Amino acid sequence: MSKEIVLSGIRATGNLHLGNYFGALSKFVRMQGDYDSMFFIADLHALTTATDPDLLHANVKNIIAEYLAAGLDPEKATIFVQSDVPEISEMYLLLNMHVGIGELMRTASFKDKARKQLGIKSEGDDIEKEIIGNDSNKRVSAGLLTYPTLMAVDILIQKANKVPVGKDQEQHLELTRRFARRFNSFYGVDLFPEPTNFDFGGAPVKVPGLDGSGKMGKSEGNCIYLIDDEKTLRKKVMRAVTDEGPKTPNQPVSQPVENLFTLLQLTSAPEIVQQYRDAYADCSIRYGDLKKQLAEDILKITLPIRERILDLRNDDATIARIVKQGAEKARERAAKTLAEVRHIMGIRPFA
């Protein structure tokens, strides 16, 4: 039996951090042999916000190196760059003919990003009027509006069955299913499967940041990056937000300290985690010791990855070979799907 197709992409907007690693990347490494796995770097998606061409290119290279350094294997999975599959761009145009402007403008992520680009602080539903009526030099690109269409094409052109997405992308995945149903129904075909969110099993991993609240994220500035050197990483962890310490035995753990316990649970041995939880419960905990332990255990994971990243960054030949191999595999399936779409929509040769 053929394996289910699982596809995941990441925008080329910066380095990967611990949240990316524990939330997705380490799981991709474990699953890559069990599925027809496809992992791509979404440089076309990045164009909605990235304006520096050299930085975009460097970011693509960095993420490829980080993917490989973390354990993704080009012999087990298809690793490619989105723009190396030109069939995606053509199908993006074709699928947009079946997508409504209104449904795109109503997506939560579009509204949020459009507000940021226009400098609008209000969270009302009048963003459409602001976009259409705005006469300043600020603008919202059509690429940002049609981001969900491009994401749908990434998935549908490979006929992926499962797509691992976070909560902020669930609406886009639902739109992908809607577009697949609409296309199939409009033309009376059964071309596209309706992809579902990949279930890794168990509770989703939410990796907290170092600022005492929320999750780890690039825009929040609270990250530990896989590429961080030892000195930088230790300094970040030692500066992590805590509290003034427990005053009474077995008092509830504050959110900033619970965040550190969560990171400790992800990176340290169970007995070490229990040791510090017990110390918090009996009011003997020393946050400096906790942070030193946490930094040490994180470094055991990240330093070997960092070393491989640096080696790969200097090995252009290996990266070029891997993305060329990945593009060939991705294009083979994409070209077949695009040919089917063109024929179904009436774009056919005369000979």
Tab-separated table of C-alpha atoms in Angstrom:
chain	number	residue	atom	x	y	z
A	1	MET	CA	0.000	0.000	0.000
A	2	SER	CA	1.185	3.533	-0.786
A	3	LYS	CA	2.000	5.764	2.140
A	4	GLU	CA	-0.140	8.740	3.089
A	5	ILE	CA	1.276	12.047	1.868
A	6	VAL	CA	2.159	14.446	4.685
A	7	LEU	CA	3.262	17.953	3.728
A	8	SER	CA	4.586	20.855	5.789
A	9	GLY	CA	6.096	24.194	4.864
A	10	ILE	CA	7.831	26.944	6.808
A	11	ARG	CA	8.211	30.559	5.753
A	12	ALA	CA	11.749	31.738	5.079
A	13	THR	CA	11.714	34.548	7.618
A	14	GLY	CA	14.480	33.744	10.104
A	15	ASN	CA	16.181	31.082	12.163
A	16	LEU	CA	14.398	28.140	13.789
A	17	HIS	CA	13.981	28.143	17.556
A	18	LEU	CA	13.186	25.639	20.303
A	19	GLY	CA	9.470	26.110	19.692
A	20	ASN	CA	9.909	25.011	16.067
A	21	TYR	CA	12.100	22.114	17.168
A	22	PHE	CA	9.900	20.593	19.871
A	23	GLY	CA	6.596	21.654	18.345
A	24	ALA	CA	7.240	20.214	14.895
A	25	LEU	CA	10.764	19.494	13.679
A	26	SER	CA	11.676	16.720	16.114
A	27	LYS	CA	8.345	15.067	15.292
A	28	PHE	CA	9.013	15.348	11.561
A	29	VAL	CA	12.292	13.511	12.090
A	30	ARG	CA	10.482	10.634	13.824
A	31	MET	CA	7.710	10.349	11.236
A	32	GLN	CA	9.654	10.864	7.994
A	33	GLY	CA	10.131	7.150	7.372
A	34	ASP	CA	6.501	6.231	8.036
A	35	TYR	CA	4.866	8.603	5.532
A	36	ASP	CA	5.455	10.029	2.093
A	37	SER	CA	6.846	13.145	3.759
A	38	MET	CA	7.345	16.464	2.002
A	39	PHE	CA	8.959	19.456	3.703
A	40	PHE	CA	9.443	22.753	1.905
A	41	ILE	CA	10.746	26.247	2.540
A	42	ALA	CA	8.016	28.730	1.602
A	43	ASP	CA	9.969	31.552	-0.010
A	44	LEU	CA	6.978	32.675	-2.099
A	45	HIS	CA	4.909	33.047	1.060
A	46	ALA	CA	7.736	35.043	2.630
A	47	LEU	CA	7.425	37.671	-0.118
A	48	THR	CA	4.322	39.037	1.616
A	49	THR	CA	6.592	40.524	4.288
A	50	ALA	CA	10.227	40.027	3.192
A	51	THR	CA	11.556	42.927	1.130
A	52	ASP	CA	15.321	42.330	1.137
A	53	PRO	CA	16.203	39.857	-1.664
A	54	ASP	CA	19.595	38.946	-0.242
A	55	LEU	CA	18.144	38.317	3.206
A	56	LEU	CA	15.372	36.160	1.744
A	57	HIS	CA	17.902	34.014	-0.094
A	58	ALA	CA	20.068	33.712	3.017
A	59	ASN	CA	17.044	32.731	5.114
A	60	VAL	CA	16.150	29.944	2.679
A	61	LYS	CA	19.673	28.562	2.900
A	62	ASN	CA	19.679	28.813	6.701
A	63	ILE	CA	16.414	26.921	7.122
A	64	ILE	CA	17.540	24.155	4.771
A	65	ALA	CA	20.725	23.805	6.831
A	66	GLU	CA	18.701	23.786	10.062
A	67	TYR	CA	16.248	21.200	8.749
A	68	LEU	CA	19.077	18.893	7.768
A	69	ALA	CA	21.073	19.518	10.942
A	70	ALA	CA	18.049	18.638	13.076
A	71	GLY	CA	17.730	15.250	11.380
A	72	LEU	CA	15.557	15.517	8.281
A	73	ASP	CA	16.916	13.012	5.768
A	74	PRO	CA	16.626	13.736	2.007
A	75	GLU	CA	16.709	9.977	1.398
A	76	LYS	CA	13.562	9.529	3.516
A	77	ALA	CA	11.719	12.775	2.821
A	78	THR	CA	11.332	15.237	-0.040
A	79	ILE	CA	12.964	18.532	0.953
A	80	PHE	CA	12.491	21.387	-1.502
A	81	VAL	CA	12.155	25.134	-1.999
A	82	GLN	CA	8.679	26.331	-2.939
A	83	SER	CA	9.811	28.541	-5.840
A	84	ASP	CA	11.745	25.633	-7.379
A	85	VAL	CA	8.360	24.142	-8.311
A	86	PRO	CA	6.981	26.614	-10.897
A	87	GLU	CA	3.835	24.520	-11.280
A	88	ILE	CA	2.757	25.944	-7.909
A	89	SER	CA	2.692	29.498	-9.288
A	90	GLU	CA	0.598	28.533	-12.319
A	91	MET	CA	-1.912	26.554	-10.291
A	92	TYR	CA	-2.060	29.466	-7.818
A	93	LEU	CA	-3.376	31.620	-10.665
A	94	LEU	CA	-5.853	28.976	-11.807
A	95	LEU	CA	-7.256	28.242	-8.348
A	96	ASN	CA	-7.698	31.959	-7.653
A	97	MET	CA	-10.405	31.913	-10.343
A	98	HIS	CA	-12.509	29.909	-7.884
A	99	VAL	CA	-11.754	31.914	-4.753
A	100	GLY	CA	-13.812	34.880	-3.567
A	101	ILE	CA	-12.284	38.168	-2.458
A	102	GLY	CA	-14.781	38.373	0.391
A	103	GLU	CA	-13.889	35.010	1.912
A	104	LEU	CA	-10.204	35.927	1.789
A	105	MET	CA	-10.738	39.312	3.397
A	106	ARG	CA	-12.671	37.693	6.236
A	107	THR	CA	-9.807	35.445	7.335
A	108	ALA	CA	-8.485	36.329	10.772
A	109	SER	CA	-4.804	36.195	9.802
A	110	PHE	CA	-5.321	38.569	6.860
A	111	LYS	CA	-7.101	41.103	9.052
A	112	ASP	CA	-4.377	40.928	11.685
A	113	LYS	CA	-1.523	41.322	9.224
A	114	ALA	CA	-3.310	44.023	7.239
A	115	ARG	CA	-3.850	46.038	10.418
A	116	LYS	CA	-0.145	45.803	11.211
A	117	GLN	CA	0.866	46.889	7.717
A	118	LEU	CA	-1.546	49.850	7.776
A	119	GLY	CA	-0.730	50.768	11.370
A	120	ILE	CA	-4.327	50.279	12.524
A	121	LYS	CA	-4.644	49.536	16.222
A	122	SER	CA	-8.413	48.992	16.309
A	123	GLU	CA	-9.645	45.413	16.054
A	124	GLY	CA	-13.025	46.235	14.553
A	125	ASP	CA	-14.432	44.565	11.460
A	126	ASP	CA	-14.041	47.639	9.231
A	127	ILE	CA	-10.620	46.618	7.935
A	128	GLU	CA	-12.090	46.209	4.415
A	129	LYS	CA	-13.011	49.912	4.301
A	130	GLU	CA	-9.579	50.857	5.581
A	131	ILE	CA	-7.878	48.845	2.842
A	132	ILE	CA	-10.056	50.094	-0.012
A	133	GLY	CA	-10.219	53.673	1.185
A	134	ASN	CA	-6.620	54.069	2.338
A	135	ASP	CA	-4.859	56.783	0.350
A	136	SER	CA	-1.548	56.770	2.188
A	137	ASN	CA	1.716	55.248	1.013
A	138	LYS	CA	0.993	52.196	3.128
A	139	ARG	CA	-0.615	49.322	1.285
A	140	VAL	CA	-1.723	45.744	1.688
A	141	SER	CA	-0.516	43.507	-1.118
A	142	ALA	CA	-2.736	41.201	-3.125
A	143	GLY	CA	-0.233	38.497	-2.216
A	144	LEU	CA	-1.136	38.855	1.452
A	145	LEU	CA	-4.831	38.665	0.591
A	146	THR	CA	-4.406	35.496	-1.482
A	147	TYR	CA	-2.016	33.838	0.958
A	148	PRO	CA	-4.641	31.126	1.743
A	149	THR	CA	-4.928	30.297	-1.973
A	150	LEU	CA	-1.188	29.780	-2.273
A	151	MET	CA	-1.185	27.634	0.865
A	152	ALA	CA	-4.044	25.587	-0.584
A	153	VAL	CA	-2.110	25.082	-3.817
A	154	ASP	CA	0.980	23.924	-1.898
A	155	ILE	CA	-1.193	21.191	-0.416
A	156	LEU	CA	-3.523	20.315	-3.285
A	157	ILE	CA	-0.887	20.196	-6.013
A	158	GLN	CA	0.804	17.350	-4.090
A	159	LYS	CA	-2.592	15.825	-3.192
A	160	ALA	CA	-1.462	15.729	0.425
A	161	ASN	CA	-3.633	13.798	2.868
A	162	LYS	CA	-2.362	15.377	6.076
A	163	VAL	CA	-0.847	18.737	6.971
A	164	PRO	CA	0.570	19.538	10.431
A	165	VAL	CA	-0.639	23.052	11.254
A	166	GLY	CA	-0.838	25.104	14.406
A	167	LYS	CA	-3.937	26.812	15.728
A	168	ASP	CA	-3.196	30.002	13.778
A	169	GLN	CA	-3.285	28.064	10.485
A	170	GLU	CA	-6.395	25.947	11.100
A	171	GLN	CA	-8.634	28.436	9.287
A	172	HIS	CA	-6.358	28.260	6.234
A	173	LEU	CA	-6.526	24.465	6.236
A	174	GLU	CA	-10.319	24.650	6.399
A	175	LEU	CA	-10.249	26.997	3.406
A	176	THR	CA	-8.092	24.451	1.567
A	177	ARG	CA	-10.762	21.815	2.146
A	178	ARG	CA	-13.421	24.259	0.967
A	179	PHE	CA	-11.483	25.075	-2.218
A	180	ALA	CA	-10.959	21.359	-2.911
A	181	ARG	CA	-14.696	20.635	-2.503
A	182	ARG	CA	-15.606	23.648	-4.644
A	183	PHE	CA	-13.297	22.644	-7.492
A	184	ASN	CA	-14.415	19.021	-7.414
A	185	SER	CA	-18.090	20.014	-7.317
A	186	PHE	CA	-17.891	22.748	-9.965
A	187	TYR	CA	-16.275	20.470	-12.533
A	188	GLY	CA	-17.917	17.225	-11.410
A	189	VAL	CA	-14.603	15.519	-10.683
A	190	ASP	CA	-12.933	13.784	-7.756
A	191	LEU	CA	-9.483	15.265	-8.201
A	192	PHE	CA	-8.495	16.675	-4.821
A	193	PRO	CA	-8.614	14.881	-1.463
A	194	GLU	CA	-9.636	17.016	1.511
A	195	PRO	CA	-6.550	17.271	3.734
A	196	THR	CA	-6.790	16.968	7.508
A	197	ASN	CA	-4.555	18.238	10.275
A	198	PHE	CA	-1.852	15.717	11.128
A	199	ASP	CA	-2.378	14.331	14.600
A	200	PHE	CA	0.938	13.603	16.284
A	201	GLY	CA	-0.886	12.011	19.197
A	202	GLY	CA	-1.047	13.312	22.731
A	203	ALA	CA	-1.389	16.919	23.761
A	204	PRO	CA	0.203	19.484	21.418
A	205	VAL	CA	3.530	20.852	22.594
A	206	LYS	CA	3.431	24.540	23.465
A	207	VAL	CA	6.937	25.780	24.018
A	208	PRO	CA	6.903	28.936	26.177
A	209	GLY	CA	9.156	31.917	25.668
A	210	LEU	CA	11.575	33.416	28.150
A	211	ASP	CA	9.547	36.560	28.808
A	212	GLY	CA	7.139	34.999	31.287
A	213	SER	CA	4.068	34.750	29.078
A	214	GLY	CA	2.816	33.241	25.859
A	215	LYS	CA	4.650	30.929	23.504
A	216	MET	CA	8.088	31.171	22.000
A	217	GLY	CA	8.017	33.173	18.781
A	218	LYS	CA	10.310	35.184	16.530
A	219	SER	CA	8.188	38.329	16.610
A	220	GLU	CA	7.970	38.219	20.416
A	221	GLY	CA	11.758	38.316	20.809
A	222	ASN	CA	11.669	35.594	23.477
A	223	CYS	CA	13.385	32.776	21.590
A	224	ILE	CA	16.222	30.375	22.037
A	225	TYR	CA	17.471	29.688	18.516
A	226	LEU	CA	19.044	26.437	17.387
A	227	ILE	CA	21.943	28.489	16.065
A	228	ASP	CA	22.602	30.364	19.338
A	229	ASP	CA	26.159	29.956	20.587
A	230	GLU	CA	26.837	28.801	24.141
A	231	LYS	CA	27.439	32.267	25.589
A	232	THR	CA	24.328	33.748	23.982
A	233	LEU	CA	22.121	30.886	25.076
A	234	ARG	CA	23.302	30.937	28.680
A	235	LYS	CA	22.784	34.702	28.857
A	236	LYS	CA	19.231	34.393	27.504
A	237	VAL	CA	18.267	31.696	29.982
A	238	MET	CA	19.785	33.513	32.953
A	239	ARG	CA	17.748	36.598	32.036
A	240	ALA	CA	14.490	34.656	31.823
A	241	VAL	CA	11.619	36.173	33.801
A	242	THR	CA	10.803	34.543	37.167
A	243	ASP	CA	9.169	35.884	40.347
A	244	GLU	CA	10.243	36.705	43.880
A	245	GLY	CA	10.062	33.043	44.898
A	246	PRO	CA	7.551	30.927	46.848
A	247	LYS	CA	6.580	32.213	50.287
A	248	THR	CA	4.523	29.285	51.558
A	249	PRO	CA	4.865	25.519	50.974
A	250	ASN	CA	2.944	24.079	48.013
A	251	GLN	CA	1.724	27.442	46.773
A	252	PRO	CA	0.614	27.643	43.105
A	253	VAL	CA	3.433	28.115	40.617
A	254	SER	CA	3.419	31.481	38.849
A	255	GLN	CA	3.253	31.506	35.045
A	256	PRO	CA	6.849	32.662	34.442
A	257	VAL	CA	8.239	29.892	36.657
A	258	GLU	CA	5.869	27.320	35.188
A	259	ASN	CA	7.295	28.276	31.788
A	260	LEU	CA	10.779	27.376	33.014
A	261	PHE	CA	9.492	24.069	34.384
A	262	THR	CA	7.927	23.362	30.980
A	263	LEU	CA	11.252	23.992	29.233
A	264	LEU	CA	12.975	21.832	31.831
A	265	GLN	CA	10.476	19.036	31.199
A	266	LEU	CA	11.217	19.179	27.462
A	267	THR	CA	14.986	19.084	27.839
A	268	SER	CA	15.926	17.451	31.149
A	269	ALA	CA	15.699	14.059	32.840
A	270	PRO	CA	12.462	13.429	34.811
A	271	GLU	CA	14.301	13.208	38.118
A	272	ILE	CA	15.820	16.666	37.571
A	273	VAL	CA	12.410	18.146	36.834
A	274	GLN	CA	11.019	16.552	39.997
A	275	GLN	CA	13.968	17.813	42.034
A	276	TYR	CA	13.211	21.437	41.166
A	277	ARG	CA	9.453	21.038	41.520
A	278	ASP	CA	10.015	19.631	44.993
A	279	ALA	CA	12.335	22.523	45.794
A	280	TYR	CA	9.651	24.989	44.716
A	281	ALA	CA	7.061	23.164	46.835
A	282	ASP	CA	9.187	23.362	50.003
A	283	CYS	CA	10.363	26.949	49.269
A	284	SER	CA	14.038	25.974	48.931
A	285	ILE	CA	14.322	26.621	45.188
A	286	ARG	CA	17.113	28.840	43.873
A	287	TYR	CA	16.209	30.218	40.469
A	288	GLY	CA	19.851	30.742	39.548
A	289	ASP	CA	20.517	27.025	39.956
A	290	LEU	CA	17.369	26.174	38.012
A	291	LYS	CA	18.418	28.396	35.118
A	292	LYS	CA	21.969	27.018	35.064
A	293	GLN	CA	20.577	23.476	34.908
A	294	LEU	CA	18.123	24.451	32.172
A	295	ALA	CA	20.808	26.125	30.071
A	296	GLU	CA	23.069	23.091	30.438
A	297	ASP	CA	20.367	20.669	29.307
A	298	ILE	CA	19.263	22.830	26.382
A	299	LEU	CA	22.868	23.107	25.204
A	300	LYS	CA	23.162	19.303	25.114
A	301	ILE	CA	20.440	19.361	22.464
A	302	THR	CA	21.283	22.496	20.520
A	303	LEU	CA	25.100	22.545	20.367
A	304	PRO	CA	25.404	19.395	18.196
A	305	ILE	CA	22.694	20.818	15.913
A	306	ARG	CA	24.466	24.189	15.801
A	307	GLU	CA	27.728	22.515	14.791
A	308	ARG	CA	26.003	20.709	11.908
A	309	ILE	CA	24.232	23.926	10.850
A	310	LEU	CA	27.532	25.782	10.575
A	311	ASP	CA	29.067	22.946	8.546
A	312	LEU	CA	26.112	22.862	6.152
A	313	ARG	CA	26.058	26.629	5.714
A	314	ASN	CA	29.558	26.342	4.281
A	315	ASP	CA	28.678	23.418	2.031
A	316	ASP	CA	26.838	24.986	-0.893
A	317	ALA	CA	27.333	21.888	-3.033
A	318	THR	CA	25.463	19.633	-0.609
A	319	ILE	CA	22.580	22.078	-0.164
A	320	ALA	CA	22.306	22.607	-3.925
A	321	ARG	CA	22.278	18.854	-4.539
A	322	ILE	CA	19.582	18.207	-1.916
A	323	VAL	CA	17.201	20.959	-3.057
A	324	LYS	CA	17.676	19.968	-6.715
A	325	GLN	CA	16.822	16.370	-5.838
A	326	GLY	CA	13.835	17.528	-3.793
A	327	ALA	CA	12.555	19.840	-6.514
A	328	GLU	CA	12.676	17.041	-9.090
A	329	LYS	CA	10.583	14.779	-6.852
A	330	ALA	CA	8.129	17.549	-5.941
A	331	ARG	CA	7.751	18.670	-9.567
A	332	GLU	CA	6.990	15.185	-10.802
A	333	ARG	CA	3.784	15.006	-8.754
A	334	ALA	CA	2.983	18.715	-9.161
A	335	ALA	CA	3.272	18.575	-12.950
A	336	LYS	CA	0.837	15.664	-13.102
A	337	THR	CA	-1.710	17.493	-10.938
A	338	LEU	CA	-1.334	20.737	-12.895
A	339	ALA	CA	-1.857	18.908	-16.192
A	340	GLU	CA	-5.078	17.437	-14.775
A	341	VAL	CA	-6.247	20.864	-13.567
A	342	ARG	CA	-5.516	22.507	-16.918
A	343	HIS	CA	-7.401	19.808	-18.802
A	344	ILE	CA	-10.385	19.943	-16.440
A	345	MET	CA	-10.582	23.746	-16.698
A	346	GLY	CA	-10.450	23.634	-20.516
A	347	ILE	CA	-6.870	24.762	-21.068
A	348	ARG	CA	-5.989	22.107	-23.633
A	349	PRO	CA	-3.742	21.801	-26.692
A	350	PHE	CA	-5.234	21.571	-30.195
A	351	ALA	CA	-2.882	18.890	-31.428
